[in-house]
Amino acid sequence: MSTVSLYHPTVARLTYRGLLGRRRAVVLFALPALLLVLSAAVRAFTGADDDTAVNVLGGFALATMVPLVGVVAGTGAIGPEIDDGSVVYLLAKPVPRTTVVLTKLVVAIGVSVAFTALPTLLAGFLLNGNSQQIAVAYAAAAAAASVAYSALFLLLGVVTRHAVVAGLVYALVWESLFGNLIPGARTLSVQQWALSLAQHLAADGVITSDVRLPVAVTLLAVVTVAATAYAVRRMKSLTLAGEE
């Protein structure tokens, strides 16, 4: 019995090229650059301060930059190919559709983590030198959130032609607005789940989350697996011309 590969180098190379060789690359580079410039400016004007570091890393890096990068990487990994119809050429190749989705997810996760976790770590060191493990905590949270966001937004790229708009609405309205203002909505927020991990890694009392760590880790895993599984299912349902 044949096994399904989890990664296809050619599909990965084409996906990387699509993400980093188009206008999406501008957003991918601009957001981390803005975070680093902001962090350097804040450090220059206010000095090293733990509360300021938490506000910048939590308010901009985790709440804004991470979901926006996730939208760009997740939807951009597959959405454009479906929109312009070029996905039919990919699906016509002897590559299992499960492998296509998993490979694109790996690429989306890799790009998201590279453009969120690393800049967040550097920004944390700029802000307060990783005092009380704040930089490491937020970098780990950014990485964890990036995995879930990549799966969610990859799914959006498969199920709708308006994936970017839907992703932005989710990231900016649900995560950033409702997730911060409405207590009940916070428990259903990827940001809050990732924040729970940051709370666990940082010194006591520095970072707070409304979700306990075991629940947060479970929900992050469930959302990632469920979104990936449904994306695979939807890809398998796509038919090519001549197929029955």
Coordinates of N, CA and C in Angstrom, one line a residue, residues 18-176:
G18 N 6.1 32.0 -5.1 CA 4.9 32.8 -5.1 C 4.7 33.7 -4.0
L19 N 5.1 33.3 -2.8 CA 5.0 34.1 -1.6 C 6.0 35.2 -1.5
L20 N 7.2 34.9 -1.9 CA 8.3 35.9 -1.7 C 8.7 36.7 -3.0
G21 N 8.0 36.3 -4.1 CA 8.4 37.0 -5.3 C 7.3 38.0 -5.8
R22 N 6.3 38.2 -5.0 CA 5.2 39.1 -5.5 C 5.0 40.2 -4.5
R23 N 3.9 40.9 -4.6 CA 3.6 42.1 -3.7 C 3.5 41.6 -2.3
R24 N 3.1 40.4 -2.0 CA 3.0 39.9 -0.7 C 4.3 40.0 0.1
A25 N 5.4 39.9 -0.6 CA 6.7 40.1 0.0 C 6.9 41.4 0.7
V26 N 6.3 42.4 0.1 CA 6.4 43.8 0.6 C 5.8 43.8 2.0
V27 N 4.6 43.2 2.1 CA 3.9 43.2 3.4 C 4.7 42.3 4.4
L28 N 5.2 41.2 3.9 CA 5.9 40.3 4.8 C 7.2 41.0 5.4
F29 N 7.9 41.8 4.6 CA 9.1 42.5 5.1 C 8.7 43.8 5.8
A30 N 7.6 44.4 5.4 CA 7.3 45.8 6.0 C 6.9 45.7 7.4
L31 N 6.0 44.7 7.8 CA 5.5 44.6 9.1 C 6.6 44.3 10.2
P32 N 7.5 43.3 10.0 CA 8.6 43.1 10.9 C 9.5 44.3 11.0
A33 N 9.8 45.0 9.8 CA 10.6 46.2 9.8 C 10.0 47.3 10.7
L34 N 8.7 47.4 10.5 CA 8.0 48.5 11.3 C 8.1 48.1 12.8
L35 N 8.0 46.9 13.2 CA 8.1 46.5 14.6 C 9.5 46.8 15.1
L36 N 10.5 46.5 14.4 CA 11.9 46.7 14.8 C 12.2 48.2 14.9
V37 N 11.7 49.0 13.9 CA 11.9 50.5 14.0 C 11.2 51.1 15.2
L38 N 9.9 50.6 15.4 CA 9.2 51.1 16.5 C 9.8 50.7 17.9
S39 N 10.4 49.5 17.9 CA 11.0 49.1 19.2 C 12.3 49.9 19.5
A40 N 13.0 50.1 18.4 CA 14.3 50.9 18.6 C 13.9 52.3 19.0
A41 N 12.9 52.9 18.4 CA 12.5 54.3 18.8 C 12.0 54.3 20.2
V42 N 11.2 53.4 20.6 CA 10.7 53.3 22.0 C 11.8 53.2 23.0
R43 N 12.7 52.3 22.7 CA 13.9 52.1 23.6 C 14.7 53.4 23.7
A44 N 14.9 54.1 22.6 CA 15.7 55.4 22.6 C 15.0 56.4 23.4
F45 N 13.7 56.5 23.4 CA 13.0 57.6 24.1 C 12.6 57.2 25.5
T46 N 12.3 56.0 25.8 CA 11.9 55.6 27.1 C 12.8 54.8 27.9
G47 N 13.8 54.2 27.2 CA 14.8 53.3 27.9 C 14.2 51.9 28.1
A48 N 14.9 51.1 28.8 CA 14.4 49.7 29.0 C 13.3 49.6 30.0
D49 N 12.2 49.1 29.6 CA 11.0 49.1 30.6 C 10.2 47.8 30.3
D50 N 10.0 47.0 31.3 CA 9.2 45.8 31.0 C 7.8 46.0 30.6
D51 N 7.1 46.9 31.2 CA 5.7 47.2 30.9 C 5.6 47.7 29.4
T52 N 6.5 48.6 29.0 CA 6.5 49.0 27.7 C 6.8 47.9 26.7
A53 N 7.7 47.0 27.0 CA 8.0 45.9 26.2 C 6.8 45.0 26.0
V54 N 6.0 44.8 27.1 CA 4.8 43.9 27.0 C 3.8 44.6 26.1
N55 N 3.6 45.9 26.3 CA 2.7 46.7 25.5 C 3.0 46.6 24.0
V56 N 4.2 46.8 23.6 CA 4.6 46.8 22.2 C 4.5 45.4 21.7
L57 N 5.1 44.4 22.3 CA 5.1 43.0 21.8 C 3.7 42.4 21.8
G58 N 2.9 42.7 22.9 CA 1.6 42.2 22.9 C 0.6 43.0 22.1
G59 N 0.7 44.3 22.0 CA -0.3 45.1 21.3 C 0.0 45.2 19.8
F60 N 1.3 45.2 19.4 CA 1.5 45.3 18.0 C 2.0 44.0 17.4
A61 N 3.0 43.4 18.0 CA 3.6 42.1 17.4 C 2.6 41.0 17.4
L62 N 2.1 40.6 18.6 CA 1.2 39.4 18.7 C -0.2 39.7 18.2
A63 N -0.7 40.9 18.5 CA -2.1 41.2 18.2 C -2.3 41.7 16.7
T64 N -1.3 42.3 16.1 CA -1.5 42.8 14.8 C -0.6 42.2 13.7
M65 N 0.7 42.2 14.0 CA 1.7 41.7 13.0 C 1.5 40.2 12.7
V66 N 1.4 39.4 13.8 CA 1.3 38.0 13.6 C 0.1 37.5 12.8
P67 N -1.1 38.0 13.1 CA -2.3 37.6 12.3 C -2.2 38.1 10.8
L68 N -1.7 39.3 10.6 CA -1.6 39.9 9.3 C -0.6 39.1 8.4
V69 N 0.5 38.8 9.0 CA 1.5 37.9 8.3 C 0.9 36.6 8.0
G70 N 0.1 36.0 9.0 CA -0.6 34.8 8.7 C -1.5 34.8 7.6
V71 N -2.3 35.9 7.5 CA -3.2 36.1 6.4 C -2.4 36.1 5.0
V72 N -1.3 36.8 5.0 CA -0.5 36.9 3.7 C 0.0 35.5 3.4
A73 N 0.6 34.9 4.3 CA 1.3 33.6 4.1 C 0.3 32.5 3.9
G74 N -0.7 32.4 4.7 CA -1.7 31.3 4.6 C -2.5 31.4 3.3
T75 N -3.1 32.5 3.1 CA -4.0 32.6 1.9 C -3.1 32.6 0.6
G76 N -1.9 33.3 0.7 CA -1.1 33.3 -0.5 C -0.4 32.0 -0.9
A77 N -0.4 31.0 0.0 CA 0.2 29.8 -0.3 C -0.6 29.0 -1.3
I78 N -1.9 29.2 -1.4 CA -2.7 28.5 -2.3 C -3.8 29.3 -3.0
G79 N -4.3 30.3 -2.3 CA -5.5 31.1 -2.8 C -5.3 31.6 -4.3
P80 N -4.2 32.2 -4.6 CA -4.0 32.8 -5.9 C -4.1 31.7 -7.0
E81 N -3.6 30.5 -6.7 CA -3.6 29.5 -7.8 C -5.0 29.0 -8.0
I82 N -5.9 29.0 -7.0 CA -7.3 28.7 -7.2 C -8.0 29.8 -7.9
D83 N -7.7 31.0 -7.5 CA -8.4 32.2 -8.1 C -8.1 32.3 -9.6
D84 N -6.9 32.1 -10.0 CA -6.5 32.3 -11.4 C -6.7 31.0 -12.2
G85 N -7.0 29.9 -11.6 CA -7.2 28.6 -12.3 C -6.0 27.8 -12.5
S86 N -4.8 28.3 -12.2 CA -3.6 27.6 -12.4 C -3.4 26.4 -11.5
V87 N -4.3 26.2 -10.5 CA -4.2 25.1 -9.6 C -4.5 23.8 -10.4
V88 N -5.2 23.9 -11.5 CA -5.6 22.7 -12.3 C -4.3 22.0 -12.8
Y89 N -3.3 22.8 -13.2 CA -2.0 22.3 -13.7 C -1.3 21.6 -12.6
L90 N -1.4 22.1 -11.3 CA -0.7 21.5 -10.2 C -1.4 20.2 -9.9
L91 N -2.8 20.2 -9.8 CA -3.5 19.0 -9.5 C -3.5 17.9 -10.5
A92 N -3.1 18.3 -11.8 CA -3.0 17.3 -12.8 C -1.7 16.5 -12.7
K93 N -0.8 17.0 -11.9 CA 0.5 16.2 -11.7 C 0.2 15.0 -10.8
P94 N 1.1 14.0 -10.9 CA 0.9 12.8 -10.1 C 1.4 13.1 -8.6
V95 N 0.8 14.1 -8.0 CA 1.1 14.4 -6.6 C -0.2 14.4 -5.8
P96 N -0.3 13.5 -4.8 CA -1.5 13.5 -4.0 C -1.9 14.8 -3.5
R97 N -3.2 15.1 -3.5 CA -3.7 16.4 -3.1 C -3.4 16.6 -1.6
T98 N -3.4 15.6 -0.8 CA -3.0 15.7 0.6 C -1.6 16.2 0.7
T99 N -0.7 15.7 -0.1 CA 0.7 16.2 -0.1 C 0.7 17.7 -0.5
V100 N -0.1 18.1 -1.5 CA -0.1 19.5 -2.0 C -0.5 20.4 -0.8
V101 N -1.5 20.0 -0.1 CA -2.0 20.9 1.0 C -1.0 20.9 2.1
L102 N -0.4 19.7 2.5 CA 0.5 19.7 3.6 C 1.8 20.4 3.3
T103 N 2.2 20.3 2.0 CA 3.5 21.0 1.6 C 3.2 22.5 1.7
K104 N 2.1 23.0 1.2 CA 1.8 24.4 1.2 C 1.7 24.9 2.7
L105 N 1.1 24.1 3.5 CA 1.0 24.5 4.9 C 2.4 24.6 5.6
V106 N 3.3 23.7 5.3 CA 4.6 23.7 5.8 C 5.3 25.0 5.4
V107 N 5.1 25.4 4.1 CA 5.7 26.6 3.6 C 5.1 27.8 4.3
A108 N 3.8 27.8 4.4 CA 3.1 28.9 5.1 C 3.6 29.1 6.5
I109 N 3.7 28.0 7.2 CA 4.2 28.0 8.6 C 5.6 28.5 8.7
G110 N 6.5 28.0 7.8 CA 7.8 28.5 7.8 C 8.0 29.9 7.5
V111 N 7.3 30.5 6.5 CA 7.3 31.9 6.2 C 6.7 32.7 7.4
S112 N 5.6 32.3 7.9 CA 5.0 33.0 9.0 C 5.9 33.1 10.3
V113 N 6.5 32.0 10.6 CA 7.4 31.9 11.8 C 8.6 32.8 11.6
A114 N 9.2 32.7 10.4 CA 10.4 33.5 10.1 C 10.1 35.0 10.1
F115 N 8.9 35.4 9.7 CA 8.6 36.8 9.7 C 7.8 37.3 10.9
T116 N 7.6 36.5 11.9 CA 7.0 36.9 13.1 C 7.8 36.6 14.4
A117 N 8.2 35.3 14.5 CA 8.8 35.0 15.8 C 10.2 35.6 15.9
L118 N 11.0 35.5 14.8 CA 12.4 36.1 14.8 C 12.3 37.6 15.0
P119 N 11.5 38.4 14.3 CA 11.4 39.8 14.6 C 10.9 40.1 16.0
T120 N 10.0 39.3 16.5 CA 9.5 39.6 17.8 C 10.6 39.4 18.8
L121 N 11.4 38.3 18.7 CA 12.5 38.1 19.6 C 13.5 39.3 19.5
L122 N 13.9 39.7 18.3 CA 14.8 40.8 18.2 C 14.2 42.1 18.8
A123 N 12.9 42.3 18.6 CA 12.3 43.5 19.1 C 12.3 43.5 20.7
G124 N 12.1 42.3 21.2 CA 12.1 42.1 22.7 C 13.5 42.5 23.2
F125 N 14.5 42.0 22.6 CA 15.9 42.4 23.0 C 16.1 43.8 22.9
L126 N 15.6 44.4 21.8 CA 15.8 45.9 21.7 C 15.1 46.7 22.8
L127 N 13.9 46.2 23.2 CA 13.1 46.9 24.1 C 13.6 46.8 25.5
N128 N 13.9 45.6 26.0 CA 14.4 45.5 27.4 C 15.4 44.4 27.6
G129 N 16.1 44.0 26.5 CA 17.1 43.0 26.7 C 16.6 41.6 27.2
N130 N 15.4 41.3 26.9 CA 14.8 40.0 27.4 C 14.7 39.9 28.9
S131 N 14.6 41.1 29.5 CA 14.3 41.1 31.0 C 13.0 40.3 31.3
Q132 N 13.1 39.4 32.3 CA 12.0 38.6 32.7 C 11.5 37.7 31.6
Q133 N 12.4 37.3 30.7 CA 12.0 36.4 29.6 C 10.9 36.9 28.7
I134 N 10.7 38.2 28.6 CA 9.6 38.7 27.8 C 9.8 38.5 26.4
A135 N 11.0 38.7 25.9 CA 11.3 38.5 24.4 C 11.1 37.1 24.0
V136 N 11.6 36.2 24.8 CA 11.5 34.7 24.4 C 10.1 34.3 24.5
A137 N 9.4 34.8 25.5 CA 8.0 34.4 25.7 C 7.1 34.8 24.6
Y138 N 7.2 36.1 24.1 CA 6.4 36.5 23.0 C 6.9 35.9 21.7
A139 N 8.1 35.6 21.5 CA 8.6 35.0 20.3 C 8.0 33.6 20.2
A140 N 8.0 32.8 21.3 CA 7.3 31.5 21.3 C 5.8 31.6 21.0
A141 N 5.2 32.6 21.6 CA 3.8 32.8 21.4 C 3.5 33.1 19.9
A142 N 4.4 34.0 19.3 CA 4.2 34.3 17.9 C 4.4 33.1 17.0
A143 N 5.3 32.2 17.4 CA 5.5 31.0 16.6 C 4.3 30.1 16.7
A144 N 3.8 29.9 17.9 CA 2.6 29.0 18.1 C 1.4 29.6 17.4
A145 N 1.2 30.9 17.5 CA 0.0 31.5 16.8 C 0.2 31.4 15.3
S146 N 1.4 31.5 14.8 CA 1.6 31.4 13.4 C 1.2 30.1 12.8
V147 N 1.5 29.0 13.5 CA 1.1 27.7 13.1 C -0.4 27.6 12.9
A148 N -1.2 28.1 13.9 CA -2.6 28.0 13.9 C -3.2 28.9 12.8
Y149 N -2.6 30.2 12.7 CA -3.1 31.1 11.7 C -2.8 30.6 10.3
S150 N -1.7 30.0 10.1 CA -1.4 29.4 8.8 C -2.4 28.4 8.3
A151 N -2.7 27.5 9.2 CA -3.7 26.5 8.9 C -5.1 27.1 8.6
L152 N -5.5 28.0 9.5 CA -6.8 28.7 9.3 C -6.9 29.5 8.0
F153 N -5.9 30.2 7.7 CA -5.9 31.1 6.5 C -5.7 30.3 5.2
L154 N -4.9 29.2 5.3 CA -4.8 28.3 4.2 C -6.1 27.7 3.8
L155 N -6.9 27.3 4.9 CA -8.3 26.8 4.7 C -9.1 27.8 4.0
L156 N -9.0 29.1 4.4 CA -9.8 30.1 3.7 C -9.4 30.3 2.3
G157 N -8.1 30.1 2.0 CA -7.7 30.2 0.6 C -8.3 29.1 -0.3
V158 N -8.6 28.0 0.3 CA -9.2 26.8 -0.4 C -10.7 27.0 -0.6
V159 N -11.4 27.5 0.5 CA -12.8 27.5 0.4 C -13.5 28.8 -0.1
T160 N -12.7 29.9 -0.3 CA -13.3 31.1 -0.8 C -12.4 31.9 -1.6
R161 N -12.9 32.6 -2.6 CA -12.1 33.4 -3.5 C -11.9 34.8 -2.8
H162 N -12.5 35.0 -1.7 CA -12.3 36.3 -0.9 C -11.5 36.0 0.3
A163 N -10.5 35.1 0.2 CA -9.8 34.7 1.4 C -9.1 35.8 2.1
V164 N -8.5 36.7 1.4 CA -7.7 37.8 2.0 C -8.7 38.7 2.8
V165 N -9.8 39.0 2.2 CA -10.8 39.9 2.9 C -11.3 39.2 4.1
A166 N -11.7 37.9 4.0 CA -12.2 37.1 5.1 C -11.1 37.0 6.2
G167 N -9.9 36.8 5.8 CA -8.8 36.7 6.8 C -8.6 38.0 7.5
L168 N -8.6 39.1 6.8 CA -8.4 40.4 7.4 C -9.6 40.8 8.4
V169 N -10.8 40.4 8.0 CA -11.9 40.6 8.9 C -11.7 39.8 10.2
Y170 N -11.3 38.6 10.0 CA -11.1 37.7 11.2 C -10.0 38.3 12.1
A171 N -8.8 38.6 11.4 CA -7.7 39.1 12.2 C -7.9 40.4 12.9
L172 N -8.5 41.4 12.1 CA -8.6 42.7 12.7 C -9.9 43.0 13.5
V173 N -11.0 42.3 13.1 CA -12.2 42.5 13.8 C -12.4 41.5 15.0
W174 N -12.2 40.3 14.7 CA -12.5 39.3 15.7 C -11.3 39.2 16.7
E175 N -10.1 39.1 16.2 CA -8.9 38.9 17.1 C -8.5 40.2 17.8
S176 N -8.4 41.3 17.0 CA -7.9 42.5 17.6 C -8.9 43.4 18.3

